[in-house]
XYZ file of C-alpha atoms in Angstrom:
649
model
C 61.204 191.766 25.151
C 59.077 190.360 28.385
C 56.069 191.733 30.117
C 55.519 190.795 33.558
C 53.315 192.658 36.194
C 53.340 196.552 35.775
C 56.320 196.083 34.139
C 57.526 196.078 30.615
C 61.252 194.972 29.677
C 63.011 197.022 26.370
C 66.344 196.861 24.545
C 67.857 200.195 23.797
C 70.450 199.928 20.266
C 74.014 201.071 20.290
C 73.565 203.097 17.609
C 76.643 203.737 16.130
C 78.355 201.824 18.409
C 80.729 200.587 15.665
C 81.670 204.222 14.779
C 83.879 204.956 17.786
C 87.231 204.111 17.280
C 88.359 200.329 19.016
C 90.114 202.565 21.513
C 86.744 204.111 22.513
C 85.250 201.013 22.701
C 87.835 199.563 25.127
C 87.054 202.887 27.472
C 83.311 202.021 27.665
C 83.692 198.060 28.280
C 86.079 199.199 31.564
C 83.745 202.232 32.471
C 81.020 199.613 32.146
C 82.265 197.132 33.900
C 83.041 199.482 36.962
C 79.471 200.341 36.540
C 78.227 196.983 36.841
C 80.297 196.382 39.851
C 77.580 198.667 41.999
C 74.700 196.531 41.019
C 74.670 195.236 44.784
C 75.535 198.698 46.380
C 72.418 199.744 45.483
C 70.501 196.719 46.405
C 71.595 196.779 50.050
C 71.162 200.708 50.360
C 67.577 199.778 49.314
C 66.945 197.596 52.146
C 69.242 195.581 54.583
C 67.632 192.399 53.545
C 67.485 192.741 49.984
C 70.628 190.681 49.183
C 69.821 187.727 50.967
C 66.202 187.651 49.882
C 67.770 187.976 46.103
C 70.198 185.252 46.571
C 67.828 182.959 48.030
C 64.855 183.879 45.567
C 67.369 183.065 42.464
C 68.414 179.222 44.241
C 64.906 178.558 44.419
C 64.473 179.792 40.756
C 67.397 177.988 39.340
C 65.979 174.547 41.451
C 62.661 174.634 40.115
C 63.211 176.785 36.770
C 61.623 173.998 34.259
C 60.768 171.236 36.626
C 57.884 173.316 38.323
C 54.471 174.264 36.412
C 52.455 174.969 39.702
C 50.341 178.858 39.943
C 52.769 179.138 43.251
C 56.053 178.923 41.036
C 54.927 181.220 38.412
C 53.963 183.926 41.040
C 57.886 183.288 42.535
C 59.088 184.156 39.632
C 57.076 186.965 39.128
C 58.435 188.374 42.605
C 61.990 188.016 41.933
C 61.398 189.321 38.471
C 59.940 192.569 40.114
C 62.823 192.630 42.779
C 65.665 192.479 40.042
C 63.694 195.358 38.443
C 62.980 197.338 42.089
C 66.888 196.373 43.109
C 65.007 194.840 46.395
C 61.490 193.896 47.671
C 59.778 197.734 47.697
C 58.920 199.006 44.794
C 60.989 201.708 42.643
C 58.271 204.114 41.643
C 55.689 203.932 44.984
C 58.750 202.583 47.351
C 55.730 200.468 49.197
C 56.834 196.950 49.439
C 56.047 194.192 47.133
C 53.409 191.878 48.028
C 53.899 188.421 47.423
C 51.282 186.276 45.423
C 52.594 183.001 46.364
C 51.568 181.341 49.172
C 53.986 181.111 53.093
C 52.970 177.368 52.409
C 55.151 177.139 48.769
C 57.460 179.388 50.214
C 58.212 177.171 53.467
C 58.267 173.991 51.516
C 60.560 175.823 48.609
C 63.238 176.926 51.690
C 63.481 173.621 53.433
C 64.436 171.775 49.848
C 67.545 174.094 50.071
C 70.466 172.112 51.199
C 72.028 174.507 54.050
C 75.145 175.342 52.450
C 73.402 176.819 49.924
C 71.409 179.106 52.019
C 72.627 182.981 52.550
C 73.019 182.123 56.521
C 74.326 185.141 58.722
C 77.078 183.493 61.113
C 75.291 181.204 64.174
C 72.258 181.648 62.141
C 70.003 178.609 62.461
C 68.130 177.538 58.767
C 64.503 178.100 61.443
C 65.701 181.570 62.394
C 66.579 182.420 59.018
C 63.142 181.130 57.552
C 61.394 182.965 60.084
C 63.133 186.137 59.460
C 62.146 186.047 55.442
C 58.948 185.193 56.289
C 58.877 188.067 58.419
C 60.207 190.230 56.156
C 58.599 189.130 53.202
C 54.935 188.558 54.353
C 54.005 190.646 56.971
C 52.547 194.142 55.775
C 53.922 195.834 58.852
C 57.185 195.111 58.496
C 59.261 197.244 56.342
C 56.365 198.423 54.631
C 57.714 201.433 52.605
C 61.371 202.147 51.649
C 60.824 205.977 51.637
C 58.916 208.055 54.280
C 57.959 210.737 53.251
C 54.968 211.515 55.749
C 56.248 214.966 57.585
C 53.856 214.344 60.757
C 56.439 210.856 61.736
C 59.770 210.042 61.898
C 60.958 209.817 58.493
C 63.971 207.774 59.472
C 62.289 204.666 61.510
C 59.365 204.854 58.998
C 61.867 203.861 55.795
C 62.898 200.448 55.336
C 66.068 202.109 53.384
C 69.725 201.165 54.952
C 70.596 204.618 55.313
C 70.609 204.249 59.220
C 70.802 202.314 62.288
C 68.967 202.928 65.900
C 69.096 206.397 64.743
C 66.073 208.972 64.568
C 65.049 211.825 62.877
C 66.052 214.548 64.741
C 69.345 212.789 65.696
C 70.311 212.730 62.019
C 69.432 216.022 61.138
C 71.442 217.182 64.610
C 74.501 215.218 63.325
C 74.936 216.734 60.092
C 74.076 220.347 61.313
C 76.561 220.147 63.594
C 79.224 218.929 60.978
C 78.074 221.999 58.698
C 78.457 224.583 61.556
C 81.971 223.003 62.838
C 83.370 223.306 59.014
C 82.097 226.627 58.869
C 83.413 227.492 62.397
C 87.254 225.861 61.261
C 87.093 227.232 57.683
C 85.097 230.090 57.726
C 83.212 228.436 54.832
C 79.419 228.585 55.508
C 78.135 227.960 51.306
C 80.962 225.922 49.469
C 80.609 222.594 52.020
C 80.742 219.112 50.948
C 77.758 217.250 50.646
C 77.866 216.071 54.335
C 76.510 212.126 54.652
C 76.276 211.872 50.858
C 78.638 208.807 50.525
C 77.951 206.832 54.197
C 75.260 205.128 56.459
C 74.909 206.769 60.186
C 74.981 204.695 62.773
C 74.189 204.361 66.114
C 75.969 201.923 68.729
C 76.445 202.308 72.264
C 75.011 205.724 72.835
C 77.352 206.940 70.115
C 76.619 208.246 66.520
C 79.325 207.628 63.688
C 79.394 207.524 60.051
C 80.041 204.258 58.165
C 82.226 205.563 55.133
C 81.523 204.237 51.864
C 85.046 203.897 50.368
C 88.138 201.077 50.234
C 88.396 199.872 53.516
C 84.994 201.145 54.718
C 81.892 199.803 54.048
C 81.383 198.617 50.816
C 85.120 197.709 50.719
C 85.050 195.003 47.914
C 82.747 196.350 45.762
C 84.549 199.921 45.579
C 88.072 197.844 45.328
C 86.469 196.489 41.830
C 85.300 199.753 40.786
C 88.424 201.255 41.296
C 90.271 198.518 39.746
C 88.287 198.941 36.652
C 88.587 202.674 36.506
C 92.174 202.304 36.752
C 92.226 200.034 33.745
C 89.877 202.909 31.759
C 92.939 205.052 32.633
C 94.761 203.137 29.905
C 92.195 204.251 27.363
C 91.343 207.689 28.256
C 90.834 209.990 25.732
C 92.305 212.811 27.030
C 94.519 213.867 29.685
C 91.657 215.817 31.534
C 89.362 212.545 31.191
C 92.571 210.690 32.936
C 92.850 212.967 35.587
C 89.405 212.783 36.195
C 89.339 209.515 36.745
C 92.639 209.622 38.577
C 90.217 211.755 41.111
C 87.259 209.831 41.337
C 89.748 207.011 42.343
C 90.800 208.923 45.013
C 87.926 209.866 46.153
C 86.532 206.135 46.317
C 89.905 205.361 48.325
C 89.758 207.906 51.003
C 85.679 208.809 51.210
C 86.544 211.958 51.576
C 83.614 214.076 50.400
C 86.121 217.629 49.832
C 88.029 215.230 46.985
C 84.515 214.069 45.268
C 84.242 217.667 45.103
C 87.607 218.400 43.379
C 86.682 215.093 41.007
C 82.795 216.769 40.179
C 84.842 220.197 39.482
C 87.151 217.991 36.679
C 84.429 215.887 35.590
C 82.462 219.445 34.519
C 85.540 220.578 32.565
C 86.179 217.518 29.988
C 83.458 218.534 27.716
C 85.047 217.440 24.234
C 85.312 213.529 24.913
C 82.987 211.449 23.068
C 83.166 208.772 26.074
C 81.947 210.217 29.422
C 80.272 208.444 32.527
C 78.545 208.887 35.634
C 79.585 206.514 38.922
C 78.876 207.290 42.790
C 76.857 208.039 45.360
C 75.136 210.437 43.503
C 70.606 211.014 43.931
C 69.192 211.399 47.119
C 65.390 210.656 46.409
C 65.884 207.160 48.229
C 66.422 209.108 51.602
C 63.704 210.589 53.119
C 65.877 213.254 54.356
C 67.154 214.072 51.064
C 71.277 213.605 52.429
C 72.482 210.267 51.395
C 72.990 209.006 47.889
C 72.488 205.942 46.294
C 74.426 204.101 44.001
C 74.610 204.734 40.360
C 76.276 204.548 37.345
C 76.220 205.208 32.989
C 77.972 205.286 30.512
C 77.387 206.561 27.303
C 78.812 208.594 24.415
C 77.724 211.613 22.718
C 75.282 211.319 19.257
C 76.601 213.987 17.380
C 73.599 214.831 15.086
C 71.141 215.260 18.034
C 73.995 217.024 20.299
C 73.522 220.165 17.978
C 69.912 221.079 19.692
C 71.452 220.905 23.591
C 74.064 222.632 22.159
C 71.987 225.673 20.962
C 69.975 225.645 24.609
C 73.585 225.988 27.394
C 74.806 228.182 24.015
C 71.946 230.666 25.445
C 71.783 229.685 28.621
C 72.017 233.447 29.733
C 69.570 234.701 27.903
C 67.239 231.839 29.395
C 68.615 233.293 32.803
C 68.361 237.034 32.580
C 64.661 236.204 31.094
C 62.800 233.885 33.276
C 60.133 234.843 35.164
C 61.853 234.963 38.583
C 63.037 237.498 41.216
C 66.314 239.041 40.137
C 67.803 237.949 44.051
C 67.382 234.313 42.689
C 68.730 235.071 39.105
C 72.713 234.023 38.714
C 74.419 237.384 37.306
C 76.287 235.011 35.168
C 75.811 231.690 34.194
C 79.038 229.612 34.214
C 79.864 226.061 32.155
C 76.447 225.199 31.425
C 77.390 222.200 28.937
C 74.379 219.334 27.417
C 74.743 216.841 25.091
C 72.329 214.624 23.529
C 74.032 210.950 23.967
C 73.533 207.621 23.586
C 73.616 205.020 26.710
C 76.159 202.134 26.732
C 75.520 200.501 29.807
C 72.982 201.149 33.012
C 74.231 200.046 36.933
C 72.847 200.820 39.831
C 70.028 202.932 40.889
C 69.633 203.783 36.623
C 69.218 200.254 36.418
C 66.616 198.278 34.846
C 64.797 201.717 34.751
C 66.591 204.866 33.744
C 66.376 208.636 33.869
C 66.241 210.033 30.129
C 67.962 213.170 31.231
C 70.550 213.989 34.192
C 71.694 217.120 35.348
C 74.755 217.119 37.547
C 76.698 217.822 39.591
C 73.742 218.442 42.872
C 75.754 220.988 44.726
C 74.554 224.058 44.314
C 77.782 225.858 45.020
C 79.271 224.109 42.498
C 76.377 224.555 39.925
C 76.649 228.227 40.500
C 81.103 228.706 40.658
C 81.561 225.701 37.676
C 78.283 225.065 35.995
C 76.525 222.158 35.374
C 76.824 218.989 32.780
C 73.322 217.970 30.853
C 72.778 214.643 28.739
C 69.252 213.275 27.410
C 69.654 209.634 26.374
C 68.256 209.702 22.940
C 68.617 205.980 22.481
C 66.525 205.717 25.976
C 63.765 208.098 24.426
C 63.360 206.182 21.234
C 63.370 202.939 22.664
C 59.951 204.589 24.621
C 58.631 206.536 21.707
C 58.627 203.369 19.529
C 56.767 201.547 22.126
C 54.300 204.083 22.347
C 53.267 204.260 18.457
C 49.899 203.145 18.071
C 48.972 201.851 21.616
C 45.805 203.968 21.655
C 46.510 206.090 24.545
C 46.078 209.584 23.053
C 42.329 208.027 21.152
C 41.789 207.310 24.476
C 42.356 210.203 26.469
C 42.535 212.845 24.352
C 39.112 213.653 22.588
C 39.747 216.545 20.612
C 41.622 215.530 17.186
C 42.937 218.364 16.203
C 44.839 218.060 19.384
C 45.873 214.727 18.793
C 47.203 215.489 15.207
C 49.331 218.238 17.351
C 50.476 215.898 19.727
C 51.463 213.406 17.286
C 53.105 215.586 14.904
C 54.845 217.717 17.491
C 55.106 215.185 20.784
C 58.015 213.426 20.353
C 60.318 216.664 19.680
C 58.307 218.593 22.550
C 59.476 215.752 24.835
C 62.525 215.906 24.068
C 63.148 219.136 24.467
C 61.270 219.762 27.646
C 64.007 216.679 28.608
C 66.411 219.115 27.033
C 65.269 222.362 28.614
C 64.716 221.055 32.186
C 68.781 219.365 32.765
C 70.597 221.732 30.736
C 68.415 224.794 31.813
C 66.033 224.195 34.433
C 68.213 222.707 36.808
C 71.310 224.752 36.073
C 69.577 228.185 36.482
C 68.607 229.809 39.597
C 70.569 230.420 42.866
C 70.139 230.051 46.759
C 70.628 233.076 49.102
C 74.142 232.392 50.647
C 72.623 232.087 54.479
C 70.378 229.069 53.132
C 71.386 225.445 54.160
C 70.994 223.008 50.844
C 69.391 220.882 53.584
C 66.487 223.225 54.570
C 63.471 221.843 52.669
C 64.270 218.072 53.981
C 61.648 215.623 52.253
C 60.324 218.364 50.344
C 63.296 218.870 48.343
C 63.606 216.896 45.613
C 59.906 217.402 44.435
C 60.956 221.356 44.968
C 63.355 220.768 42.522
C 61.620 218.764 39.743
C 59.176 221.436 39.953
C 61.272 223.996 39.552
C 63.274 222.378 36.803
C 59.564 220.934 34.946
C 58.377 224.717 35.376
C 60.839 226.679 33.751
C 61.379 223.951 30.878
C 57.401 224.594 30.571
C 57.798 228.476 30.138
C 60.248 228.250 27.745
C 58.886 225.758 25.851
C 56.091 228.216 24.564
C 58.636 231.014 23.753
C 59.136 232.403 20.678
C 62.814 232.068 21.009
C 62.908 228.207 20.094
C 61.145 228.718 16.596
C 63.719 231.726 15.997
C 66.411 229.233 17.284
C 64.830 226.950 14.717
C 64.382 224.013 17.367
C 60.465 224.476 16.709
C 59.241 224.932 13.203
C 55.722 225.880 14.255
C 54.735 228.478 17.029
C 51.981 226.064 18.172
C 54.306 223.222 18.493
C 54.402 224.041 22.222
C 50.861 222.965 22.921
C 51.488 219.591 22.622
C 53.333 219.176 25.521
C 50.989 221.326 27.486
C 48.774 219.482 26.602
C 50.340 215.967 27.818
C 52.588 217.439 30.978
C 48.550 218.573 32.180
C 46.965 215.724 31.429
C 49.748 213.671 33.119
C 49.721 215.558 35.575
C 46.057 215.510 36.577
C 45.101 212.885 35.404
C 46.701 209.993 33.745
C 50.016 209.522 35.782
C 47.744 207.970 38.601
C 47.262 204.763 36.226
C 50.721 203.880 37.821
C 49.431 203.617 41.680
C 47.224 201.235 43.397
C 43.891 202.385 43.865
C 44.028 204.164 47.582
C 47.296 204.796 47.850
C 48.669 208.253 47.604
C 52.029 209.586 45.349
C 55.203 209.041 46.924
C 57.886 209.181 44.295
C 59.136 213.175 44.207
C 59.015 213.240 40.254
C 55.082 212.291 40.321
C 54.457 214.681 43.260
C 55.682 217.419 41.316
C 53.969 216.547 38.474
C 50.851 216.656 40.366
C 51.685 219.997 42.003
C 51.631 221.939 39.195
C 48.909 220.519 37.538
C 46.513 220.561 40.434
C 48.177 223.526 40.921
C 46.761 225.497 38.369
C 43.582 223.547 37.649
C 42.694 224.897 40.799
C 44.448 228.474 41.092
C 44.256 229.518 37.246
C 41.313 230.985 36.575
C 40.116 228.087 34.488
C 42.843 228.167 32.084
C 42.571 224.340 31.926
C 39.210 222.509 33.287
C 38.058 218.802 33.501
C 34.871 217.584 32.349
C 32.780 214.397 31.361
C 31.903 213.838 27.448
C 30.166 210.434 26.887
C 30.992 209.809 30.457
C 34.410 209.491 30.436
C 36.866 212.570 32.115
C 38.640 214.714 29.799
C 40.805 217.583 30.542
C 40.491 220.650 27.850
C 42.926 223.393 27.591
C 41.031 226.581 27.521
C 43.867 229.557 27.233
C 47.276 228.690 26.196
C 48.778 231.619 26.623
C 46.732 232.084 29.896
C 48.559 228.475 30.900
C 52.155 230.059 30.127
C 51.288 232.980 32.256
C 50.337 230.888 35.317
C 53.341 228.431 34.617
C 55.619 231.645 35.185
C 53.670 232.692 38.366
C 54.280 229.104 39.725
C 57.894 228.908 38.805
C 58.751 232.268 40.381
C 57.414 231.036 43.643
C 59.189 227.536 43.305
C 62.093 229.334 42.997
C 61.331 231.378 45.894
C 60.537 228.664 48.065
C 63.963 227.186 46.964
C 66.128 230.065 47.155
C 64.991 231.435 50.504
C 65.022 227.390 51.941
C 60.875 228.627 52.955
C 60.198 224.708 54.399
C 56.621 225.722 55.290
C 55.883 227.286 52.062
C 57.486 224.084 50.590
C 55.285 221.785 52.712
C 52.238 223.821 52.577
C 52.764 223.036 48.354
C 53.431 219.450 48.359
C 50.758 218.373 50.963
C 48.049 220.426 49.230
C 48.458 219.381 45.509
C 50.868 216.897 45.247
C 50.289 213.799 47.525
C 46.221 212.859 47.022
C 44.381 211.654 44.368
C 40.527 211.925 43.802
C 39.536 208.387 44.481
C 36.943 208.210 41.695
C 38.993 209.723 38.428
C 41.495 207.277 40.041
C 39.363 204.854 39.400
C 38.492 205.554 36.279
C 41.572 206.291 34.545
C 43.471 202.425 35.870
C 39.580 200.874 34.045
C 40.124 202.775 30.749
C 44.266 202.497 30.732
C 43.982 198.742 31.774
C 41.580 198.414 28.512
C 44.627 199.488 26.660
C 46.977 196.734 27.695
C 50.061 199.004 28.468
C 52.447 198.531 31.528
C 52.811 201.294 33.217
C 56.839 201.099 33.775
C 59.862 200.126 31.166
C 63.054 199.263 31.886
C 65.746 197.612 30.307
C 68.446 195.023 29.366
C 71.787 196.152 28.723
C 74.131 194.894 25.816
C 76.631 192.524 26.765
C 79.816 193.665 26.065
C 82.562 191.250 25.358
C 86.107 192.251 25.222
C 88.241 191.572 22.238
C 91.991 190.678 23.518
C 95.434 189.729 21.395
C 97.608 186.744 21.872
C 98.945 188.706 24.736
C 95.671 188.337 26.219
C 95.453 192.533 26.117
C 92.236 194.624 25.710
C 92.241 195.706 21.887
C 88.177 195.818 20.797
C 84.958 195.227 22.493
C 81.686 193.466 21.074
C 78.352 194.230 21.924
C 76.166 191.273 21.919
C 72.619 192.325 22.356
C 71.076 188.871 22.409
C 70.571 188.241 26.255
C 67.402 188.013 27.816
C 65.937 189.526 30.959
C 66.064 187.066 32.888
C 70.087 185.803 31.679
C 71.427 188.958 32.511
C 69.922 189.740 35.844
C 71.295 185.773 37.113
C 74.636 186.402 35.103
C 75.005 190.016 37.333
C 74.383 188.350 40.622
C 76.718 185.237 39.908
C 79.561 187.396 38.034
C 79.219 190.892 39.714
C 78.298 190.095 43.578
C 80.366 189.445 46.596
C 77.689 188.380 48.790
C 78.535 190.053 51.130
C 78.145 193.847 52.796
């Protein structure tokens, strides 16, 4: 659809959209709509100043928007095209913060042509102390520079620009929420079943005094949750089950109270309706935007199953024991049994929040681990996500270009799109489900290092079983060598060609990329040359050398992972991350953002969502939905911030 910076803007289809029954229909437009109620959630848990900025970016837009040609006002637009993408001013994938192209001069000039009482003033703010503060903010390299921390040898907390805190440090968070775990435990004699402490709030401190600022109705947050609620309660009338009612009838409670114990009791229902066609994610749910890996940002989807593609997920949490009792792992960290391990291959209906412009293409929840290991877990790969991104990719001349070996590219594209998919498949049904901590461990005990732990872990074991026999005899593969595509691409990625995404110099930040990095560096440099890198007409290639060599050091890694998880082994964890994962050689760097910027492909996709209009009867009651799939990029993101935003915290 549009292509601006890095950045590449898709359409996903409905496909068989018109299938579901009106009543369905009617479910997802109120699901949706509570899902595009968050949009600003996320934006201000991204940065405190990200609403304002937004607001003000989109009056200047909508003043000048046809009546200004000038290099300054194209370069504007630009920026708040990238923040609508980025849900703020730091960018999604590195978290570093965006640097603006147009000039202080434009910028100063663009601000005073704002009458005042269009301005996003704070109260007793002056329009020269609010300019001064965005220019601040915006402009100055020091400020705010990165919205995630993740450098171990600072304080993670005053180094992020996220809104996660207030005046409070490091060690001051981590104290608060230990001591909330150890007085629970103390009260309840619970130690391993606790609610996700600080999950759903932003810790504060005022006066010499710590608190929690509750996300629910009432709390922080207030209005936005109010419409959330209001439009789950409407869904309520279209449920298509009594269990999905009751879920919802939970979550609302939840949102109403903050009370972490009852999001619990709402993930515990949420697991069980596995036979609606409808289902939907919405909460405070991923903690890779806090560099302490506690609190959550803002999400939501909603999406229904596609019954054709369902039948391969199906096959995988079918066998999800046998995947269990057979992975490479210590016994101690094997579950004994695996319990309600359900995935379904499904198709997205509408993106909010922190899945929003850009989305996972799989999701594994719920996070707890207690709960993963009493109730199970809940998989879904987005096949309409996937295809939008594999038709994209036909032809764009990236394998020609970094893949020299044709017989290897004939694999790849005969067996790369399926490979992907079930990798996607095998890592959230699977990969994240299997596994277990030893009962002393905190969930907390790998801080920053967690979520790249966990990618790892889940990207590890999805890699083993990838190559196993079992697959073709489930009939998922049809070739035994099918699997060497995506070793192929994962180590190439990995090593190599993921870097295209970062600015030459900087380092990986974003967990998913570190882990990819991990365990390719990994075993480039700890598998007795299984895989190598070498120059062929002076251009870097990788070459796979021993396949089956590969699998065996993919299961020596993934045992380890799961050690380091299991037994919460922080300096193992550490020792991991900082070693493989972070640095990048400056001169493959180099060369691999020269020969991908030859190819003309952005780097990152996101996407519009349909726009769902509701079908009512004289009575003015909710009997159909249409999905209009016209809007543009641009449209949508202004008709979100004038139709779905308070303006307000």
């Amino acid at each position: 659809m549009e292509r601006f910076a890095d950045i590449q803007i898709l359409r996903y289809k409905l496909k068989d959209f018109t299938s579901l029954s009106p009543r369905q229909r009617c479910l997802v437009y109120c699901l949706s709509e509570a899902t595009l109620w968050g949009r600003d959630i996320t934006f201000d848990q991204f940065g405190i100043h990200n609403l304002r900025i937004r607001k003000l970016f989109e009056t200047i837009f909508l003043m000048h928007d046809g009546k200004d040609n000038s290099e300054d006002f194209c370069h504007l637009t630009v920026y708040l095209k990238q923040m609508w993408f980025d849900s703020g001013i730091h960018h999604h994938y590195s978290t570093k913060k965006i640097q603006p192209l147009f000039s202080r001069d434009y910028f100063r000039k663009a601000v005073a042509d704002i009458p005042s009482g269009q301005l996003p003033l704070n109260p007793d703010e002056t329009r020269e102390d609010f300019l001064a503060e965005m220019e601040r903010v915006i402009f100055d390299e020091d400020v705010m520079p990165i919205r995630v921390c993740q450098d171990a040898a600072t304080d993670m907390v005053k180094g992020s620009a996220c809104n996660y805190y207030e005046n409070v440090g490091q060690n001051e968070a981590m104290d608060f929420y230990k001591k909330m775990h150890d007085r629970y435990a103390e009260e309840t004699g619970v130690a391993d079943r606790q609610p996700s402490w600080g999950l759903n709030s932003r810790l504060v401190k005022k006066d010499g005094r710590i608190y929690e600022e509750t996300y629910m109705a009432g709390g922080k947050y207030s209005g936005y949750i109010s419409k959330i609620i209001f439009w789950l309660k409407k869904a309520m009338d279209f449920a298509e089950t009594d269990g999905q009612r009751d879920t919802i009838v939970k979550l609302v409670d939840y949102y109403s109270t903050g009370d972490l114990k009852r999001f619990d009791d709402y993930s515990i229902a949420w697991l069980a309706q596995t036979a609606n066609d409808v289902d939907f994610i919405n909460g405070f749910i991923e903690v890779y935007g806090d560099p302490l890996a506690i609190k959550g940002s803002w999400e939501g989807i909603v999406h229904y199953k596609d019954h054709e593609a369902t039948h391969r997920t199906q096959l995988l949490s079918d066998n999800a024991q046998w995947f269990e009792d057979n992975s490479p792992v210590d016994a101690r960290f094997k579950k004994q049994q695996v319990k309600g391990v359900t995935a379904n291959v499904v198709c997205a209906a509408m993106l909010g929040g922190d899945e929003y412009p850009h989305t996972a293409i799989g999701i594994n929840l719920p996070n707890a681990d207690w709960i993963r290991s009493e109730y199970g877990s809940k998989s879904v790969t987005i096949s309409n996500i996937t295809e939008a991104y594999n038709e994209v990719s036909k032809e764009s001349g990236f394998i020609e270009e970094f893949v020299p070996d044709e017989s290897v590219r004939q694999l790849i594209r005969e067996y790369g799109n399926i490979t992907d998919d079930l990798h996607t498949d095998l890592h959230e049904c699977i990969g994240h489900g299997s596994g277990q901590m030893l009962p002393e461990v905190s969930p907390n005990a790998l801080l920053s290092y967690a979520s790249t732990i966990e990618e790892a872990r889940a990207d590890l074991f999805a890699l083993y079983y990838i190559a196993d026999p079992k697959l073709v005899e489930m009939k998922l593969l049809n070739d035994a060598d099918a699997y060497k595509a995506q070793y192929y691409t994962y180590m190439m990625n990995g090593l190599m060609t993921q870097c295209v995404r970062i600015p030459l110099g900087e380092t990986i930040q974003e967990s998913h990329m570190r882990n990819r990095a991990v365990i390719a560096n990994y075993i480039y440099r700890n598998g007795n040359g299984c895989i190598s890198v070498g120059q062929h007409d002076g251009k870097t290639y990788m070459t796979v050398n021993d396949y089956d060599a590969l699998r065996n050091e993919i299961a020596r890694l993934l045992a380890e992972v799961q050690r380091i998880k299991s037994e919460g082994d922080y300096d193992a964890a550490k020792h991991l991350v900082e070693e493989h994962g972070i640095n990048i050689d400056p001169d493959m760097h180099r060369e691999m953002r020269t020969r991908y910027a030859k190819l003309n492909i952005a780097p990152y996709k996101g996407f519009v969502n349909p726009w769902l209009k509701p079908v009512c009867d004289g009575q003015g009651r909710l009997i159909d939905v249409e999905a209009d799939c016209t809007e543009t990029y641009t449209q949508q993101m202004l008709r979100y911030s004038r139709d779905y935003s308070l303006h307000t915290n």
